[in-house]
């Protein structure tokens, strides 16, 4: 896999370089203001290095899940503005992905300038399962540029036109962020220092069962919180009230508990409420006494203590997925407690996942106390599963284009 430095060594002054960044930041649902700009900041080292070297930089990214057609609520306009502030230079936004406006604006770029292309998911070809449809979009993107840099770690597990197909059409290298992510995740997969503890939370078990299966043989402890813990608790025979439950995954959870129950650590207590809200009444109950009319929305204090003990002795930790609905104050404590325990780990601590990384920042924890905060949730999980990631596989060859 070639690096950004390899490309810079060839000389990029005056060349058009297409960078796939992951600028998929969370936006406030009403004001459309960026609520966490971590991914934009993570994209800066690659963009700045290219600017400094005199490249004409075109950036492509997705934002949210528009349905393959332009949709103003998913415009990258707020991102262009923030990126410009952070780079200290205006970053214009093309009116389309790879159409007439993008082409005209690329023509007008000077050395060191940066242009952001509009949300690549405004094109149905981006996420299409059809090779020809993706290829047609990749062709249009490729004609805009002379070289391609993949820096969108959060998207490398997708076989999407801007991540996979365009790399087949241009000389390609991995950007600084992708290189850094691979270095750290590599340390988790090859010979991690023990005890190795993984903490998983978040909302959907079905998203994470594959990673649980792949990691169970490798870890010393797997701590499970978040919405996904209720499917495990159900598998143990507990009632879970109105909590998130994936009925069709109960059997799999039961099998995992039978196979590796000594390594899977489940919550002891949960914070319940009748509904979600910023000032609702909550009650803490043991996991075998969740009332039928309540929902479990965070792990309780005894769980935080128990998870903290496991993390206290760990030398390698990977954490993905909030322990509760941390977006709302009454359900923050579990995520805060685990985030603090992970920060205190004496060894390598890695946080993966968009919401988990946002939680760290939103709760005011010091990012520097973690070994690494990954920008990719799904991508880091699939990497740890040992799966081949389409966006990395295409970078693996020499990349002469
Ligand atoms: P990440 O982006 O870090 O990979 P996920 O996307 O898997 O994390 O999950 C994050 C979401 O899970 C958050 O929005 C959070 O509110 C939700 N969540 C966590 N615990 C619960 C719960 N007990 N009930 C419902 N949702 C939950
Ligand atoms: Mg998420």
Short mmCIF file of C-alpha atoms and ligand atoms in Angstrom, two decimals:
data_model
loop_
_atom_site.label_atom_id
_atom_site.label_comp_id
_atom_site.label_asym_id
_atom_site.label_seq_id
_atom_site.Cartn_x
_atom_site.Cartn_y
_atom_site.Cartn_z
CA UNK A 1 0.00 0.00 0.00
CA UNK A 2 1.49 3.33 -1.01
CA UNK A 3 1.44 6.24 1.39
CA UNK A 4 0.76 9.92 1.03
CA UNK A 5 4.50 10.51 1.34
CA UNK A 6 5.08 8.35 -1.74
CA UNK A 7 2.71 10.57 -3.68
CA UNK A 8 4.25 13.77 -2.30
CA UNK A 9 7.70 12.49 -3.25
CA UNK A 10 6.57 12.24 -6.88
CA UNK A 11 5.63 15.92 -6.73
CA UNK A 12 2.01 17.03 -6.74
CA UNK A 13 2.42 20.75 -7.47
CA UNK A 14 -0.21 21.75 -10.01
CA UNK A 15 -1.71 18.23 -10.07
CA UNK A 16 -5.37 17.63 -9.31
CA UNK A 17 -5.66 15.27 -6.34
CA UNK A 18 -9.03 13.77 -5.41
CA UNK A 19 -9.24 13.02 -1.68
CA UNK A 20 -12.01 10.81 -0.31
CA UNK A 21 -12.45 12.06 3.25
CA UNK A 22 -15.05 11.02 5.79
CA UNK A 23 -16.76 14.29 6.63
CA UNK A 24 -19.96 12.58 7.77
CA UNK A 25 -20.40 14.66 10.92
CA UNK A 26 -23.48 14.76 13.15
CA UNK A 27 -25.77 17.76 12.53
CA UNK A 28 -28.35 19.31 14.83
CA UNK A 29 -31.70 18.09 13.54
CA UNK A 30 -33.31 21.54 13.55
CA UNK A 31 -30.51 24.07 12.98
CA UNK A 32 -28.28 21.82 10.78
CA UNK A 33 -25.29 23.10 12.79
CA UNK A 34 -22.39 20.66 13.20
CA UNK A 35 -22.56 19.17 16.71
CA UNK A 36 -19.17 17.41 16.59
CA UNK A 37 -16.46 18.33 14.07
CA UNK A 38 -14.03 15.55 15.05
CA UNK A 39 -14.09 13.92 11.61
CA UNK A 40 -13.40 17.23 9.88
CA UNK A 41 -10.41 17.84 12.14
CA UNK A 42 -9.18 14.29 11.54
CA UNK A 43 -9.14 14.99 7.79
CA UNK A 44 -6.87 18.04 8.08
CA UNK A 45 -3.36 16.50 8.12
CA UNK A 46 -3.76 14.95 4.66
CA UNK A 47 -5.44 18.02 3.16
CA UNK A 48 -2.88 20.40 4.64
CA UNK A 49 0.06 18.30 3.42
CA UNK A 50 -1.34 18.32 -0.12
CA UNK A 51 -1.98 22.08 -0.03
CA UNK A 52 1.52 22.75 1.26
CA UNK A 53 2.90 20.71 -1.64
CA UNK A 54 0.94 22.83 -4.13
CA UNK A 55 -1.67 20.26 -5.15
CA UNK A 56 -5.09 21.30 -6.41
CA UNK A 57 -7.24 19.46 -3.91
CA UNK A 58 -10.77 18.15 -4.56
CA UNK A 59 -12.47 16.56 -1.59
CA UNK A 60 -15.36 14.10 -1.84
CA UNK A 61 -17.43 12.76 1.06
CA UNK A 62 -20.87 11.56 1.98
CA UNK A 63 -23.09 13.07 4.68
CA UNK A 64 -25.99 11.17 6.18
CA UNK A 65 -28.18 8.93 4.08
CA UNK A 66 -29.79 10.84 1.20
CA UNK A 67 -31.58 8.53 -1.22
CA UNK A 68 -29.31 8.80 -4.26
CA UNK A 69 -30.61 12.23 -5.33
CA UNK A 70 -29.91 15.82 -4.27
CA UNK A 71 -31.55 16.63 -0.93
CA UNK A 72 -30.80 20.05 0.59
CA UNK A 73 -30.94 18.79 4.18
CA UNK A 74 -27.87 16.66 3.43
CA UNK A 75 -25.88 19.34 1.63
CA UNK A 76 -22.22 19.53 2.63
CA UNK A 77 -22.53 23.35 2.88
CA UNK A 78 -22.04 23.49 6.69
CA UNK A 79 -19.05 21.18 6.32
CA UNK A 80 -17.45 23.35 3.61
CA UNK A 81 -17.75 26.35 5.91
CA UNK A 82 -16.21 24.56 8.89
CA UNK A 83 -13.45 23.00 6.79
CA UNK A 84 -12.59 26.45 5.47
CA UNK A 85 -12.36 27.84 9.00
CA UNK A 86 -10.09 25.02 10.13
CA UNK A 87 -7.83 25.22 7.07
CA UNK A 88 -7.77 29.02 7.19
CA UNK A 89 -8.76 29.33 3.55
CA UNK A 90 -12.16 29.49 1.86
CA UNK A 91 -13.40 26.08 0.72
CA UNK A 92 -16.02 26.50 -2.00
CA UNK A 93 -18.68 23.81 -2.41
CA UNK A 94 -19.47 22.53 -5.89
CA UNK A 95 -23.18 22.44 -6.71
CA UNK A 96 -22.93 18.82 -7.84
CA UNK A 97 -20.84 15.70 -7.29
CA UNK A 98 -19.05 15.35 -10.59
CA UNK A 99 -21.14 17.33 -13.05
CA UNK A 100 -20.76 20.58 -14.96
CA UNK A 101 -20.36 22.77 -11.90
CA UNK A 102 -17.74 20.52 -10.31
CA UNK A 103 -15.81 20.39 -13.62
CA UNK A 104 -15.85 24.17 -14.05
CA UNK A 105 -14.69 24.73 -10.48
CA UNK A 106 -11.89 22.18 -10.79
CA UNK A 107 -10.70 24.01 -13.94
CA UNK A 108 -10.50 27.21 -11.92
CA UNK A 109 -8.50 25.76 -9.00
CA UNK A 110 -5.08 27.23 -8.30
CA UNK A 111 -2.17 25.41 -6.65
CA UNK A 112 -2.92 24.83 -2.95
CA UNK A 113 -6.65 25.50 -3.37
CA UNK A 114 -9.28 23.18 -1.91
CA UNK A 115 -12.71 22.44 -3.41
CA UNK A 116 -15.39 20.32 -1.75
CA UNK A 117 -17.64 18.32 -4.07
CA UNK A 118 -21.30 18.04 -3.08
CA UNK A 119 -22.49 14.99 -1.07
CA UNK A 120 -21.45 11.96 -3.12
CA UNK A 121 -24.60 10.10 -2.05
CA UNK A 122 -26.62 12.57 -4.12
CA UNK A 123 -25.61 10.18 -6.92
CA UNK A 124 -27.36 6.79 -6.94
CA UNK A 125 -24.17 5.26 -8.39
CA UNK A 126 -22.27 5.81 -5.14
CA UNK A 127 -23.90 3.00 -3.16
CA UNK A 128 -25.24 0.94 -6.07
CA UNK A 129 -24.78 -2.82 -5.99
CA UNK A 130 -24.39 -2.71 -9.76
CA UNK A 131 -20.75 -2.54 -10.87
CA UNK A 132 -21.61 -0.60 -14.05
CA UNK A 133 -23.62 2.03 -12.17
CA UNK A 134 -20.83 2.56 -9.66
CA UNK A 135 -18.31 2.51 -12.47
CA UNK A 136 -20.09 5.28 -14.36
CA UNK A 137 -19.89 7.59 -11.35
CA UNK A 138 -16.29 6.54 -10.67
CA UNK A 139 -15.43 7.40 -14.29
CA UNK A 140 -16.83 10.90 -13.88
CA UNK A 141 -14.99 11.42 -10.58
CA UNK A 142 -11.74 10.07 -12.02
CA UNK A 143 -11.75 12.44 -14.99
CA UNK A 144 -11.72 15.36 -12.54
CA UNK A 145 -8.35 14.33 -11.07
CA UNK A 146 -4.83 13.01 -11.71
CA UNK A 147 -4.42 11.02 -8.49
CA UNK A 148 -6.57 9.62 -5.68
CA UNK A 149 -6.01 9.61 -1.93
CA UNK A 150 -8.26 7.49 0.26
CA UNK A 151 -8.43 9.06 3.70
CA UNK A 152 -12.00 8.04 4.57
CA UNK A 153 -11.30 5.37 7.14
CA UNK A 154 -14.93 5.43 8.27
CA UNK A 155 -16.01 4.29 4.79
CA UNK A 156 -13.33 1.73 3.80
CA UNK A 157 -15.67 -1.15 4.62
CA UNK A 158 -18.06 -0.01 1.87
CA UNK A 159 -17.86 -1.10 -1.75
CA UNK A 160 -18.89 2.38 -2.85
CA UNK A 161 -17.90 4.24 -6.02
CA UNK A 162 -15.91 6.98 -4.25
CA UNK A 163 -14.14 4.51 -1.95
CA UNK A 164 -13.55 1.47 -4.15
CA UNK A 165 -14.20 1.97 -7.87
CA UNK A 166 -12.49 5.32 -8.32
CA UNK A 167 -9.28 3.91 -6.85
CA UNK A 168 -9.18 1.42 -9.72
CA UNK A 169 -9.10 4.31 -12.18
CA UNK A 170 -6.38 6.58 -10.78
CA UNK A 171 -2.94 6.27 -9.18
CA UNK A 172 -3.89 5.81 -5.54
CA UNK A 173 -2.44 6.04 -2.05
CA UNK A 174 -3.68 5.85 1.53
CA UNK A 175 -3.97 9.17 3.36
CA UNK A 176 -2.49 9.98 6.75
CA UNK A 177 -5.65 9.14 8.69
CA UNK A 178 -6.10 5.75 7.06
CA UNK A 179 -2.43 4.95 7.70
CA UNK A 180 -2.71 5.92 11.37
CA UNK A 181 -5.92 3.91 11.89
CA UNK A 182 -4.35 0.81 10.36
CA UNK A 183 -1.26 1.11 12.51
CA UNK A 184 -3.28 1.24 15.74
CA UNK A 185 -5.87 -1.39 14.80
CA UNK A 186 -3.00 -3.62 13.72
CA UNK A 187 -1.68 -3.50 17.27
CA UNK A 188 -5.05 -4.78 18.51
CA UNK A 189 -5.08 -7.74 16.14
CA UNK A 190 -1.49 -8.92 16.31
CA UNK A 191 -0.47 -10.10 19.71
CA UNK A 192 -2.28 -7.60 21.96
CA UNK A 193 -0.85 -7.22 25.42
CA UNK A 194 -3.03 -9.05 27.96
CA UNK A 195 -5.44 -8.83 29.57
CA UNK A 196 -7.26 -7.70 26.41
CA UNK A 197 -10.73 -6.33 27.20
CA UNK A 198 -13.34 -5.27 24.64
CA UNK A 199 -16.36 -3.16 25.61
CA UNK A 200 -19.32 -3.14 23.25
CA UNK A 201 -22.48 -1.06 23.45
CA UNK A 202 -24.63 0.88 21.03
CA UNK A 203 -28.04 0.11 19.77
CA UNK A 204 -28.15 -2.96 17.56
CA UNK A 205 -26.92 -6.44 18.45
CA UNK A 206 -27.33 -7.67 14.89
CA UNK A 207 -24.76 -5.08 13.74
CA UNK A 208 -22.24 -6.40 16.20
CA UNK A 209 -22.80 -10.15 16.49
CA UNK A 210 -20.24 -10.89 13.79
CA UNK A 211 -17.58 -8.94 15.61
CA UNK A 212 -18.52 -10.59 18.89
CA UNK A 213 -18.08 -14.03 17.30
CA UNK A 214 -14.73 -13.05 15.81
CA UNK A 215 -13.41 -11.40 18.95
CA UNK A 216 -14.55 -13.89 21.58
CA UNK A 217 -11.70 -16.34 20.97
CA UNK A 218 -9.17 -13.49 21.16
CA UNK A 219 -10.25 -11.47 24.18
CA UNK A 220 -9.94 -12.09 27.88
CA UNK A 221 -13.18 -10.26 28.62
CA UNK A 222 -16.04 -8.89 26.55
CA UNK A 223 -18.15 -6.33 28.43
CA UNK A 224 -21.59 -5.77 26.91
CA UNK A 225 -23.71 -2.67 27.62
CA UNK A 226 -25.91 -0.31 25.61
CA UNK A 227 -29.11 -1.30 23.88
CA UNK A 228 -27.58 -4.57 22.76
CA UNK A 229 -27.24 -5.96 26.28
CA UNK A 230 -30.98 -6.61 26.53
CA UNK A 231 -30.93 -9.31 23.89
CA UNK A 232 -28.25 -11.07 25.95
CA UNK A 233 -30.23 -10.52 29.16
CA UNK A 234 -33.30 -11.99 27.43
CA UNK A 235 -31.17 -14.97 26.42
CA UNK A 236 -30.42 -15.48 30.11
CA UNK A 237 -34.14 -15.59 30.77
CA UNK A 238 -34.68 -12.08 32.13
CA UNK A 239 -37.64 -9.89 31.23
CA UNK A 240 -36.48 -6.67 29.60
CA UNK A 241 -39.68 -4.57 29.65
CA UNK A 242 -39.81 -2.13 26.76
CA UNK A 243 -36.03 -2.09 26.25
CA UNK A 244 -34.47 -2.60 22.82
CA UNK A 245 -34.75 -6.28 22.00
CA UNK A 246 -33.88 -8.23 18.88
CA UNK A 247 -36.00 -11.32 19.29
CA UNK A 248 -34.41 -13.09 16.31
CA UNK A 249 -30.94 -12.77 17.84
CA UNK A 250 -31.82 -14.24 21.25
CA UNK A 251 -30.89 -17.76 20.18
CA UNK A 252 -27.47 -16.65 18.92
CA UNK A 253 -26.83 -14.76 22.15
CA UNK A 254 -27.80 -17.88 24.10
CA UNK A 255 -25.27 -19.92 22.13
CA UNK A 256 -22.52 -17.31 22.63
CA UNK A 257 -23.20 -17.32 26.38
CA UNK A 258 -23.02 -21.14 26.44
CA UNK A 259 -19.76 -21.17 24.50
CA UNK A 260 -17.99 -18.31 26.22
CA UNK A 261 -20.13 -17.24 29.14
CA UNK A 262 -17.12 -16.88 31.42
CA UNK A 263 -15.65 -14.22 29.15
CA UNK A 264 -18.87 -12.28 28.47
CA UNK A 265 -19.68 -9.79 31.23
CA UNK A 266 -23.23 -8.43 31.26
CA UNK A 267 -24.70 -5.53 33.27
CA UNK A 268 -25.82 -6.07 36.86
CA UNK A 269 -28.24 -3.15 36.96
CA UNK A 270 -29.89 -0.75 34.53
CA UNK A 271 -31.29 2.78 34.57
CA UNK A 272 -34.93 2.62 33.46
CA UNK A 273 -37.52 5.18 32.44
CA UNK A 274 -40.96 5.09 30.88
CA UNK A 275 -39.73 7.13 27.95
CA UNK A 276 -36.88 9.09 26.49
CA UNK A 277 -36.55 12.71 27.57
CA UNK A 278 -34.11 15.24 28.98
CA UNK A 279 -35.87 15.49 32.35
CA UNK A 280 -37.75 12.23 32.80
CA UNK A 281 -37.92 10.31 36.07
CA UNK A 282 -35.53 7.36 36.22
CA UNK A 283 -35.16 4.33 38.45
CA UNK A 284 -32.25 1.92 38.83
CA UNK A 285 -33.14 -1.77 39.01
CA UNK A 286 -31.22 -5.06 39.04
CA UNK A 287 -31.28 -6.82 35.66
CA UNK A 288 -33.60 -9.54 36.98
CA UNK A 289 -36.25 -6.98 37.96
CA UNK A 290 -36.81 -4.73 34.94
CA UNK A 291 -40.47 -3.62 35.16
CA UNK A 292 -42.65 -4.52 32.17
CA UNK A 293 -43.68 -0.90 31.58
CA UNK A 294 -40.17 0.60 31.62
CA UNK A 295 -37.24 0.73 29.18
CA UNK A 296 -33.60 0.17 30.07
CA UNK A 297 -31.77 3.22 28.77
CA UNK A 298 -28.39 3.08 30.51
CA UNK A 299 -26.30 0.70 32.60
CA UNK A 300 -26.48 1.30 36.35
CA UNK A 301 -23.82 2.27 38.90
CA UNK A 302 -23.02 -1.29 40.04
CA UNK A 303 -22.37 -2.19 36.41
CA UNK A 304 -20.06 0.81 35.97
CA UNK A 305 -18.15 -0.38 39.02
CA UNK A 306 -17.90 -3.96 37.77
CA UNK A 307 -16.86 -2.89 34.27
CA UNK A 308 -14.37 -0.49 35.87
CA UNK A 309 -12.76 -3.36 37.77
CA UNK A 310 -12.29 -5.36 34.57
CA UNK A 311 -10.87 -2.34 32.76
CA UNK A 312 -8.62 -1.45 35.68
CA UNK A 313 -6.52 -4.58 35.16
CA UNK A 314 -6.50 -4.46 31.35
CA UNK A 315 -3.43 -3.73 29.22
CA UNK A 316 -5.26 -3.49 25.90
CA UNK A 317 -8.79 -2.11 25.51
CA UNK A 318 -11.08 -1.55 22.55
CA UNK A 319 -14.37 0.22 23.22
CA UNK A 320 -17.20 0.63 20.70
CA UNK A 321 -20.72 1.80 21.40
CA UNK A 322 -22.18 4.01 24.15
CA UNK A 323 -23.47 2.25 27.29
CA UNK A 324 -26.75 4.16 27.19
CA UNK A 325 -28.62 6.96 25.48
CA UNK A 326 -25.80 9.37 26.35
CA UNK A 327 -27.37 12.10 24.20
CA UNK A 328 -29.78 12.72 27.11
CA UNK A 329 -28.53 13.75 30.55
CA UNK A 330 -30.47 11.16 32.61
CA UNK A 331 -28.79 8.32 30.68
CA UNK A 332 -25.22 9.60 30.50
CA UNK A 333 -23.63 8.20 33.62
CA UNK A 334 -22.93 4.70 32.30
CA UNK A 335 -21.12 5.97 29.21
CA UNK A 336 -19.26 8.55 31.27
CA UNK A 337 -18.15 5.91 33.80
CA UNK A 338 -16.90 3.54 31.13
CA UNK A 339 -15.26 6.38 29.18
CA UNK A 340 -13.38 7.40 32.34
CA UNK A 341 -12.31 3.83 33.08
CA UNK A 342 -11.08 3.38 29.48
CA UNK A 343 -9.19 6.68 29.69
CA UNK A 344 -7.44 5.45 32.86
CA UNK A 345 -6.22 2.20 31.27
CA UNK A 346 -2.51 1.59 31.71
CA UNK A 347 -1.77 0.36 28.19
CA UNK A 348 -3.30 0.77 24.74
CA UNK A 349 -6.86 2.14 24.74
CA UNK A 350 -8.78 2.55 21.50
CA UNK A 351 -12.23 4.06 21.08
CA UNK A 352 -14.01 3.21 17.84
CA UNK A 353 -17.31 4.43 16.47
CA UNK A 354 -18.83 7.74 15.51
CA UNK A 355 -21.20 7.94 18.47
CA UNK A 356 -18.63 6.67 20.96
CA UNK A 357 -16.08 9.26 19.82
CA UNK A 358 -18.76 11.95 19.94
CA UNK A 359 -19.66 10.83 23.48
CA UNK A 360 -16.05 11.22 24.62
CA UNK A 361 -15.99 14.80 23.38
CA UNK A 362 -19.54 15.71 24.36
CA UNK A 363 -19.00 14.50 27.93
CA UNK A 364 -15.93 16.74 28.11
CA UNK A 365 -13.38 13.95 28.52
CA UNK A 366 -9.81 14.59 27.47
CA UNK A 367 -9.21 13.04 24.06
CA UNK A 368 -5.49 12.90 24.79
CA UNK A 369 -6.03 10.35 27.55
CA UNK A 370 -6.94 7.72 24.96
CA UNK A 371 -4.35 5.90 22.88
CA UNK A 372 -6.45 6.40 19.78
CA UNK A 373 -9.95 7.55 18.87
CA UNK A 374 -10.96 5.88 15.64
CA UNK A 375 -13.12 7.77 13.19
CA UNK A 376 -14.65 4.54 11.92
CA UNK A 377 -17.27 2.50 13.78
CA UNK A 378 -18.31 -0.16 11.29
CA UNK A 379 -14.93 -0.02 9.57
CA UNK A 380 -12.94 -0.61 12.76
CA UNK A 381 -15.26 -3.46 13.79
CA UNK A 382 -14.99 -5.17 10.40
CA UNK A 383 -11.23 -4.73 10.48
CA UNK A 384 -11.08 -6.39 13.90
CA UNK A 385 -13.29 -9.20 12.58
CA UNK A 386 -10.53 -9.88 10.08
CA UNK A 387 -12.75 -9.18 7.07
CA UNK A 388 -11.32 -7.87 3.81
CA UNK A 389 -12.38 -4.24 3.46
CA UNK A 390 -13.08 -3.19 -0.16
CA UNK A 391 -11.62 0.30 0.25
CA UNK A 392 -8.36 -1.11 1.62
CA UNK A 393 -8.13 -4.05 -0.77
CA UNK A 394 -8.00 -1.66 -3.75
CA UNK A 395 -5.19 0.27 -2.12
CA UNK A 396 -3.15 -2.84 -1.47
CA UNK A 397 -1.58 -3.03 -4.93
CA UNK A 398 1.17 -0.69 -6.04
CA UNK A 399 -1.37 1.87 -7.15
CA UNK A 400 0.32 3.10 -10.31
CA UNK A 401 -3.24 3.55 -11.66
P1 LIG B 1 -21.09 3.86 17.44
O1 LIG B 1 -21.49 4.96 16.48
O2 LIG B 1 -20.12 4.38 18.47
O3 LIG B 1 -20.60 2.64 16.73
P2 LIG B 1 -23.77 2.87 17.67
O4 LIG B 1 -24.14 3.64 16.45
O5 LIG B 1 -23.73 1.40 17.58
O6 LIG B 1 -22.39 3.42 18.26
O7 LIG B 1 -24.83 3.19 18.83
C1 LIG B 1 -25.02 4.49 19.31
C2 LIG B 1 -26.44 4.70 19.77
O8 LIG B 1 -26.86 3.70 20.68
C3 LIG B 1 -26.58 6.01 20.49
O9 LIG B 1 -27.33 6.90 19.71
C4 LIG B 1 -27.29 5.66 21.80
O10 LIG B 1 -28.34 6.55 22.13
C5 LIG B 1 -27.85 4.27 21.50
N1 LIG B 1 -28.08 3.48 22.71
C6 LIG B 1 -27.19 3.12 23.64
N2 LIG B 1 -27.79 2.46 24.65
C7 LIG B 1 -29.10 2.39 24.35
C8 LIG B 1 -30.25 1.83 24.99
N3 LIG B 1 -30.15 1.20 26.16
N4 LIG B 1 -31.44 1.96 24.38
C9 LIG B 1 -31.53 2.58 23.19
N5 LIG B 1 -30.49 3.13 22.53
C10 LIG B 1 -29.29 3.04 23.10
MG1 LIG B 2 -23.30 5.17 15.28
#
